[in-house]
Every structure is written in C-alpha cells, then in structure tokens.
mmCIF file of C-alpha atoms and ligand atoms in Angstrom:
data_model
loop_
_atom_site.group_PDB
_atom_site.id
_atom_site.type_symbol
_atom_site.label_atom_id
_atom_site.label_comp_id
_atom_site.label_asym_id
_atom_site.label_seq_id
_atom_site.Cartn_x
_atom_site.Cartn_y
_atom_site.Cartn_z
ATOM 1 C CA MET A 1 -61.611 -23.882 -15.002
ATOM 2 C CA LEU A 2 -60.113 -22.889 -11.618
ATOM 3 C CA PRO A 3 -60.311 -19.254 -10.410
ATOM 4 C CA ARG A 4 -57.318 -17.137 -11.421
ATOM 5 C CA ARG A 5 -57.556 -14.910 -8.380
ATOM 6 C CA THR A 6 -57.666 -15.613 -4.673
ATOM 7 C CA PRO A 7 -61.179 -14.675 -3.573
ATOM 8 C CA VAL A 8 -62.286 -13.015 -0.359
ATOM 9 C CA ILE A 9 -64.315 -15.514 1.675
ATOM 10 C CA SER A 10 -66.267 -14.174 4.609
ATOM 11 C CA ARG A 11 -67.022 -16.746 7.287
ATOM 12 C CA PRO A 12 -67.381 -15.036 10.681
ATOM 13 C CA PRO A 13 -65.492 -14.965 12.966
ATOM 14 C CA VAL A 14 -62.893 -14.933 10.141
ATOM 15 C CA VAL A 15 -62.420 -13.577 6.640
ATOM 16 C CA LEU A 16 -60.016 -15.301 4.226
ATOM 17 C CA ARG A 17 -58.216 -13.125 1.675
ATOM 18 C CA ALA A 18 -54.976 -12.990 -0.331
ATOM 19 C CA PHE A 19 -51.816 -12.001 1.555
ATOM 20 C CA ARG A 20 -50.693 -8.371 1.537
ATOM 21 C CA ASP A 21 -47.295 -6.885 2.321
ATOM 22 C CA SER A 22 -48.877 -5.422 5.459
ATOM 23 C CA ASP A 23 -49.120 -9.021 6.786
ATOM 24 C CA ALA A 24 -45.309 -9.168 7.138
ATOM 25 C CA ALA A 25 -45.459 -8.519 10.910
ATOM 26 C CA LEU A 26 -47.704 -11.584 11.352
ATOM 27 C CA ILE A 27 -45.227 -13.755 9.442
ATOM 28 C CA GLN A 28 -42.331 -12.373 11.511
ATOM 29 C CA SER A 29 -44.293 -13.026 14.720
ATOM 30 C CA VAL A 30 -44.474 -16.810 14.135
ATOM 31 C CA ALA A 31 -40.797 -17.289 13.242
ATOM 32 C CA ALA A 32 -40.044 -18.755 16.686
ATOM 33 C CA ASP A 33 -43.111 -21.007 16.819
ATOM 34 C CA PRO A 34 -41.947 -24.579 17.531
ATOM 35 C CA LEU A 35 -43.949 -26.035 14.630
ATOM 36 C CA ILE A 36 -44.937 -23.447 12.013
ATOM 37 C CA PRO A 37 -41.541 -22.919 10.297
ATOM 38 C CA LEU A 38 -40.994 -26.710 10.339
ATOM 39 C CA ILE A 39 -44.182 -27.593 8.467
ATOM 40 C CA THR A 40 -44.479 -24.545 6.190
ATOM 41 C CA SER A 41 -42.163 -22.259 4.244
ATOM 42 C CA VAL A 42 -42.609 -19.508 6.868
ATOM 43 C CA PRO A 43 -39.049 -18.233 7.434
ATOM 44 C CA ALA A 44 -37.493 -18.977 10.823
ATOM 45 C CA SER A 45 -35.272 -15.877 10.571
ATOM 46 C CA GLY A 46 -37.956 -13.432 11.684
ATOM 47 C CA SER A 47 -36.597 -10.787 9.283
ATOM 48 C CA ARG A 48 -38.942 -8.434 7.462
ATOM 49 C CA ALA A 49 -37.208 -9.101 4.137
ATOM 50 C CA ASP A 50 -37.759 -12.848 4.479
ATOM 51 C CA ALA A 51 -41.394 -12.295 5.533
ATOM 52 C CA LEU A 52 -41.989 -10.172 2.422
ATOM 53 C CA ALA A 53 -40.340 -12.857 0.276
ATOM 54 C CA PHE A 54 -42.695 -15.432 1.836
ATOM 55 C CA ILE A 55 -45.676 -13.242 0.903
ATOM 56 C CA GLY A 56 -44.363 -12.926 -2.657
ATOM 57 C CA ARG A 57 -44.141 -16.720 -2.861
ATOM 58 C CA GLN A 58 -47.798 -17.037 -1.788
ATOM 59 C CA HIS A 59 -48.865 -14.903 -4.771
ATOM 60 C CA ARG A 60 -46.696 -16.917 -7.151
ATOM 61 C CA ARG A 61 -48.238 -20.198 -5.959
ATOM 62 C CA LEU A 62 -51.464 -19.148 -7.617
ATOM 63 C CA SER A 63 -49.869 -18.128 -10.917
ATOM 64 C CA ALA A 64 -47.882 -21.404 -10.904
ATOM 65 C CA GLY A 65 -51.091 -23.417 -10.408
ATOM 66 C CA GLN A 66 -49.860 -24.817 -7.063
ATOM 67 C CA GLY A 67 -52.869 -23.667 -5.088
ATOM 68 C CA TYR A 68 -54.489 -20.875 -3.111
ATOM 69 C CA SER A 69 -52.823 -19.355 -0.070
ATOM 70 C CA PHE A 70 -55.103 -17.268 2.131
ATOM 71 C CA ALA A 71 -54.393 -15.008 5.069
ATOM 72 C CA VAL A 72 -56.864 -15.740 7.866
ATOM 73 C CA THR A 73 -58.069 -12.447 9.334
ATOM 74 C CA GLU A 74 -60.405 -11.550 12.183
ATOM 75 C CA ALA A 75 -63.763 -10.549 10.767
ATOM 76 C CA ASP A 76 -64.328 -7.865 13.406
ATOM 77 C CA SER A 77 -60.966 -6.113 13.361
ATOM 78 C CA GLY A 78 -59.356 -7.144 10.060
ATOM 79 C CA THR A 79 -56.271 -8.266 12.017
ATOM 80 C CA PRO A 80 -54.333 -11.012 10.203
ATOM 81 C CA VAL A 81 -54.003 -14.051 12.486
ATOM 82 C CA GLY A 82 -52.848 -16.987 10.372
ATOM 83 C CA GLN A 83 -52.726 -18.817 7.064
ATOM 84 C CA ILE A 84 -54.787 -21.500 5.348
ATOM 85 C CA GLY A 85 -54.014 -23.005 1.955
ATOM 86 C CA LEU A 86 -55.679 -25.249 -0.583
ATOM 87 C CA TRP A 87 -52.971 -27.114 -2.473
ATOM 88 C CA LEU A 88 -53.513 -28.624 -5.909
ATOM 89 C CA ARG A 89 -50.624 -31.030 -6.453
ATOM 90 C CA ASP A 90 -53.059 -33.941 -6.942
ATOM 91 C CA ALA A 91 -55.783 -31.955 -8.724
ATOM 92 C CA ASP A 92 -55.487 -34.250 -11.770
ATOM 93 C CA HIS A 93 -56.962 -36.940 -9.525
ATOM 94 C CA GLY A 94 -59.700 -34.655 -8.189
ATOM 95 C CA ARG A 95 -57.907 -34.220 -4.856
ATOM 96 C CA ALA A 96 -56.715 -31.136 -3.015
ATOM 97 C CA SER A 97 -55.045 -30.847 0.377
ATOM 98 C CA VAL A 98 -55.426 -28.256 3.092
ATOM 99 C CA GLY A 99 -52.880 -26.852 5.579
ATOM 100 C CA TYR A 100 -53.180 -24.102 8.181
ATOM 101 C CA TRP A 101 -51.768 -22.324 11.207
ATOM 102 C CA ILE A 102 -52.915 -19.610 13.590
ATOM 103 C CA ALA A 103 -50.482 -17.402 15.557
ATOM 104 C CA ALA A 104 -50.395 -18.397 19.233
ATOM 105 C CA PRO A 105 -52.065 -15.257 20.699
ATOM 106 C CA HIS A 106 -55.148 -15.903 18.537
ATOM 107 C CA ARG A 107 -55.650 -19.623 19.177
ATOM 108 C CA ARG A 108 -58.647 -21.353 20.773
ATOM 109 C CA ARG A 109 -61.173 -18.866 19.440
ATOM 110 C CA GLY A 110 -62.589 -21.120 16.731
ATOM 111 C CA TYR A 111 -60.625 -19.397 13.955
ATOM 112 C CA THR A 112 -59.162 -22.588 12.482
ATOM 113 C CA THR A 113 -62.528 -24.337 12.583
ATOM 114 C CA ALA A 114 -64.206 -21.442 10.763
ATOM 115 C CA ALA A 115 -61.367 -21.023 8.246
ATOM 116 C CA LEU A 116 -61.363 -24.751 7.502
ATOM 117 C CA ASP A 117 -65.126 -24.803 7.072
ATOM 118 C CA ALA A 118 -64.884 -21.865 4.664
ATOM 119 C CA ILE A 119 -62.003 -23.114 2.516
ATOM 120 C CA SER A 120 -63.453 -26.641 2.408
ATOM 121 C CA ARG A 121 -66.872 -25.558 1.151
ATOM 122 C CA TRP A 122 -65.191 -23.282 -1.389
ATOM 123 C CA GLY A 123 -62.647 -25.938 -2.419
ATOM 124 C CA LEU A 124 -65.221 -28.686 -2.938
ATOM 125 C CA ALA A 125 -67.207 -26.353 -5.195
ATOM 126 C CA LEU A 126 -64.228 -25.930 -7.562
ATOM 127 C CA ASP A 127 -64.336 -27.639 -10.941
ATOM 128 C CA GLY A 128 -62.855 -31.118 -10.760
ATOM 129 C CA ILE A 129 -62.136 -31.194 -7.002
ATOM 130 C CA ASP A 130 -64.201 -33.714 -5.073
ATOM 131 C CA ARG A 131 -61.947 -34.919 -2.292
ATOM 132 C CA LEU A 132 -60.058 -32.821 0.280
ATOM 133 C CA GLU A 133 -57.301 -34.227 2.457
ATOM 134 C CA LEU A 134 -55.339 -33.116 5.451
ATOM 135 C CA TYR A 135 -52.622 -34.654 7.595
ATOM 136 C CA VAL A 136 -52.344 -34.160 11.359
ATOM 137 C CA GLU A 137 -49.922 -35.514 13.928
ATOM 138 C CA PRO A 138 -51.783 -37.546 16.585
ATOM 139 C CA TRP A 139 -50.643 -35.254 19.438
ATOM 140 C CA ASN A 140 -52.049 -32.183 17.657
ATOM 141 C CA GLU A 141 -55.490 -32.305 19.195
ATOM 142 C CA GLY A 142 -56.392 -28.694 18.331
ATOM 143 C CA SER A 143 -55.805 -29.462 14.666
ATOM 144 C CA TRP A 144 -57.727 -32.730 14.450
ATOM 145 C CA ARG A 145 -60.573 -31.351 16.542
ATOM 146 C CA ALA A 146 -60.922 -28.439 14.116
ATOM 147 C CA ALA A 147 -60.877 -30.912 11.210
ATOM 148 C CA GLU A 148 -63.573 -33.085 12.762
ATOM 149 C CA ARG A 149 -65.720 -30.031 13.554
ATOM 150 C CA ALA A 150 -65.503 -29.072 9.888
ATOM 151 C CA GLY A 151 -66.756 -32.522 8.869
ATOM 152 C CA TYR A 152 -63.488 -34.326 8.029
ATOM 153 C CA HIS A 153 -63.251 -38.063 8.694
ATOM 154 C CA ARG A 154 -60.175 -39.755 10.089
ATOM 155 C CA GLU A 155 -59.121 -42.530 7.692
ATOM 156 C CA GLY A 156 -56.203 -43.969 9.580
ATOM 157 C CA LEU A 157 -52.650 -43.523 10.735
ATOM 158 C CA LEU A 158 -49.916 -43.074 8.158
ATOM 159 C CA ARG A 159 -46.821 -44.468 9.851
ATOM 160 C CA ARG A 160 -43.780 -42.170 9.756
ATOM 161 C CA TRP A 161 -45.424 -40.439 6.829
ATOM 162 C CA GLN A 162 -43.360 -37.282 6.546
ATOM 163 C CA TYR A 163 -40.366 -35.440 7.848
ATOM 164 C CA VAL A 164 -41.113 -32.743 10.392
ATOM 165 C CA GLY A 165 -37.689 -31.229 10.912
ATOM 166 C CA PRO A 166 -35.172 -34.102 11.106
ATOM 167 C CA GLU A 167 -37.676 -36.802 12.140
ATOM 168 C CA ARG A 168 -40.233 -38.849 10.275
ATOM 169 C CA ARG A 169 -43.562 -38.452 12.043
ATOM 170 C CA ASP A 170 -46.812 -40.434 12.073
ATOM 171 C CA MET A 171 -49.820 -38.598 10.641
ATOM 172 C CA TYR A 172 -53.539 -39.129 10.830
ATOM 173 C CA MET A 173 -55.040 -38.791 7.405
ATOM 174 C CA TYR A 174 -58.377 -36.982 7.172
ATOM 175 C CA SER A 175 -60.668 -36.568 4.184
ATOM 176 C CA LEU A 176 -63.791 -34.643 3.269
ATOM 177 C CA PHE A 177 -66.284 -35.255 0.461
ATOM 178 C CA PRO A 178 -69.172 -33.000 -0.583
ATOM 179 C CA ASP A 179 -71.751 -35.333 0.972
ATOM 180 C CA ASP A 180 -69.943 -35.103 4.354
ATOM 181 C CA LEU A 181 -70.907 -31.422 4.425
ATOM 182 C CA LEU A 182 -74.600 -32.258 4.214
ATOM 183 C CA VAL A 183 -74.644 -34.006 7.560
ATOM 184 C CA ILE A 184 -72.702 -31.602 9.811
ATOM 185 C CA ALA A 185 -74.192 -28.803 11.815
ATOM 186 C CA SER A 186 -72.536 -25.509 10.930
ATOM 187 C CA PRO A 187 -69.440 -25.393 13.193
ATOM 188 C CA VAL A 188 -68.812 -22.224 15.276
HETATM 189 C C1 COA B 1 -53.645 -26.443 15.595
HETATM 190 C C2 COA B 1 -54.105 -24.994 15.431
HETATM 191 C C3 COA B 1 -54.184 -24.684 13.954
HETATM 192 C C4 COA B 1 -55.506 -24.858 16.092
HETATM 193 O O1 COA B 1 -55.965 -23.549 15.849
HETATM 194 P P1 COA B 1 -57.141 -22.852 16.701
HETATM 195 O O2 COA B 1 -57.573 -21.645 15.939
HETATM 196 O O3 COA B 1 -56.697 -22.669 18.089
HETATM 197 O O4 COA B 1 -58.303 -23.961 16.654
HETATM 198 P P2 COA B 1 -59.827 -23.755 17.082
HETATM 199 O O5 COA B 1 -59.930 -22.587 18.035
HETATM 200 O O6 COA B 1 -60.683 -23.762 15.875
HETATM 201 O O7 COA B 1 -60.074 -25.072 17.966
HETATM 202 C C5 COA B 1 -60.566 -26.283 17.422
HETATM 203 C C6 COA B 1 -60.868 -27.245 18.569
HETATM 204 O O8 COA B 1 -59.642 -27.719 19.136
HETATM 205 C C7 COA B 1 -59.565 -27.382 20.521
HETATM 206 N N1 COA B 1 -58.181 -27.018 20.768
HETATM 207 C C8 COA B 1 -57.500 -25.979 20.235
HETATM 208 N N2 COA B 1 -56.218 -26.024 20.651
HETATM 209 C C9 COA B 1 -56.106 -27.126 21.439
HETATM 210 C C10 COA B 1 -55.045 -27.706 22.164
HETATM 211 N N3 COA B 1 -53.807 -27.153 22.168
HETATM 212 N N4 COA B 1 -55.289 -28.832 22.886
HETATM 213 C C11 COA B 1 -56.515 -29.409 22.883
HETATM 214 N N5 COA B 1 -57.576 -28.900 22.200
HETATM 215 C C12 COA B 1 -57.364 -27.766 21.508
HETATM 216 C C13 COA B 1 -60.544 -26.226 20.708
HETATM 217 O O9 COA B 1 -60.987 -26.141 22.037
HETATM 218 C C14 COA B 1 -61.641 -26.638 19.748
HETATM 219 O O10 COA B 1 -62.350 -27.707 20.324
HETATM 220 P P3 COA B 1 -63.950 -27.832 20.239
HETATM 221 O O11 COA B 1 -64.288 -27.759 18.766
HETATM 222 O O12 COA B 1 -64.259 -29.128 20.833
HETATM 223 O O13 COA B 1 -64.467 -26.647 20.975
HETATM 224 C C15 COA B 1 -53.123 -24.024 16.135
HETATM 225 O O14 COA B 1 -52.896 -24.452 17.450
HETATM 226 C C16 COA B 1 -51.794 -23.905 15.397
HETATM 227 O O15 COA B 1 -51.643 -23.106 14.486
HETATM 228 N N6 COA B 1 -50.785 -24.705 15.776
HETATM 229 C C17 COA B 1 -49.467 -24.682 15.141
HETATM 230 C C18 COA B 1 -49.502 -25.093 13.676
HETATM 231 C C19 COA B 1 -50.293 -26.359 13.435
HETATM 232 O O16 COA B 1 -50.314 -27.272 14.266
HETATM 233 N N7 COA B 1 -50.951 -26.435 12.269
HETATM 234 C C20 COA B 1 -51.744 -27.598 11.892
HETATM 235 C C21 COA B 1 -50.862 -28.673 11.392
HETATM 236 S S1 COA B 1 -51.837 -30.104 10.910
#
C-alpha cells in the first residue's frame, strides 16, 4: 500500500515537503528558465494564477495515483528552491521515475544531489517499487553528476527519446536499485 500523503523528508541541506500556495513565487520565478517549462508543467506565463493552478495540480497527482510531487526547500531557512517528483506510471512493473529542477539562484549548492538521495531512498522503500529511473540529456552535466552522486548508473543513450519543445532529444537513461545504495558513500 503506497502512502496517501506526501511526507516531509529531512535530508540536510534540504527538506522535501508537499507544495503550499506560498510557493507560488518560486513557480513564477522559473517561468523564463530556458528548460524548466519545457520539461515540466510549470507555466511559462509567470502569472500568479497559473502558478497556483500548478500547485493545485501537484496535490491532485497524489490523489490520482500519478506520484508524489515535493517542493525542495532549504533546511536552514525553509526557503522553497525547486521541485522533485517520484512518478508512478510504471508502478505495476515495480518501476518509478524521478524528475527535478532547482531555481537558478540556488544551483550548485548540492541541493539536487541531496534531494535525489532523499527521494530515492524513500522511493525504493515503498511497497512494490524496486527500480528507479531518470532521463538526462547528455549536455546536462549538473543533472547527471547529481544522479551519479546519488548512486544511479548510466545504462545507455536513448536516441531521440523524447520531445523537448519542438525537437526530439537524446537522453541518457539512469537507474537505481536498492543494492546500489549499499555501495555509495553518503553524498553531500
Ligand atoms: C540540473 C540541475 C537540477 C542541477 O541542480 P543543482 O542543485 O545545481 O545540482 P548540485 O548542486 O547537486 O550539483 C551536482 C553536481 O553537478 C555539478 N554541476 C551543477 N551544475 C553544473 C553545471 N551547469 N555544469 C557542470 N557541472 C554542474 C556540481 O558541481 C556537482 O558536482 P560534484 O558532485 O562533482 O560536486 C539544475 O541545474 C536545474 O534545475 N537545471 C534546469 C532543469 C533541469 O535540467 N532538470 C533536470 C532535467 S534531467
């Protein structure tokens, strides 16, 4: 049985928690990011109404069984800095996928690495989930470095795997199994 609520997961330097309406300014702040609105449902409009609608959709993802959407917050200040999600489309096959972003002013502080470590350990402890996957474009070194720090293994290159905006893009596929976590030093 999967949890019916989004938990709070403390993993300094970040804490993961459910989105709140007070996170709308964060969502508005990434509307002009060159990648985030293309690879997520974050609205490109930058309007507060659309940001609140996005937050409402995150709550409904859980009730619809689609997965868990967490706000990534700074452990010290409580400031929301990004999003990380565990998506359950392939849960019938024991697989879940992970996606994430951090707002530009908060990057390169180890927040993605810590958030990924936290959600991955939590996700692999869920009933029936024993493989996690994520997809990263080869140029996106910050993303695949965070994945590798958190113990994920690169499996190969998926050629023109998915649309990012109007173009099909290649993706590295990464995976993580419970036994992978036994052999990594705790990242950040
Ligand atoms: C990719 C992204 C999530 C990385 O977030 P972050 O919080 O800055 O990542 P971390 O601070 O945990 O850094 C992880 C590693 O990548 C390195 N890194 C981070 N950004 C980098 C960059 N632009 N170029 C090269 N290396 C980078 C860090 O130095 C760190 O390396 P280390 O473990 O060897 O010290 C962030 O840049 C982002 O949100 N980008 C836009 C959305 C996106 O790409 N999402 C992921 C799609 S798969």
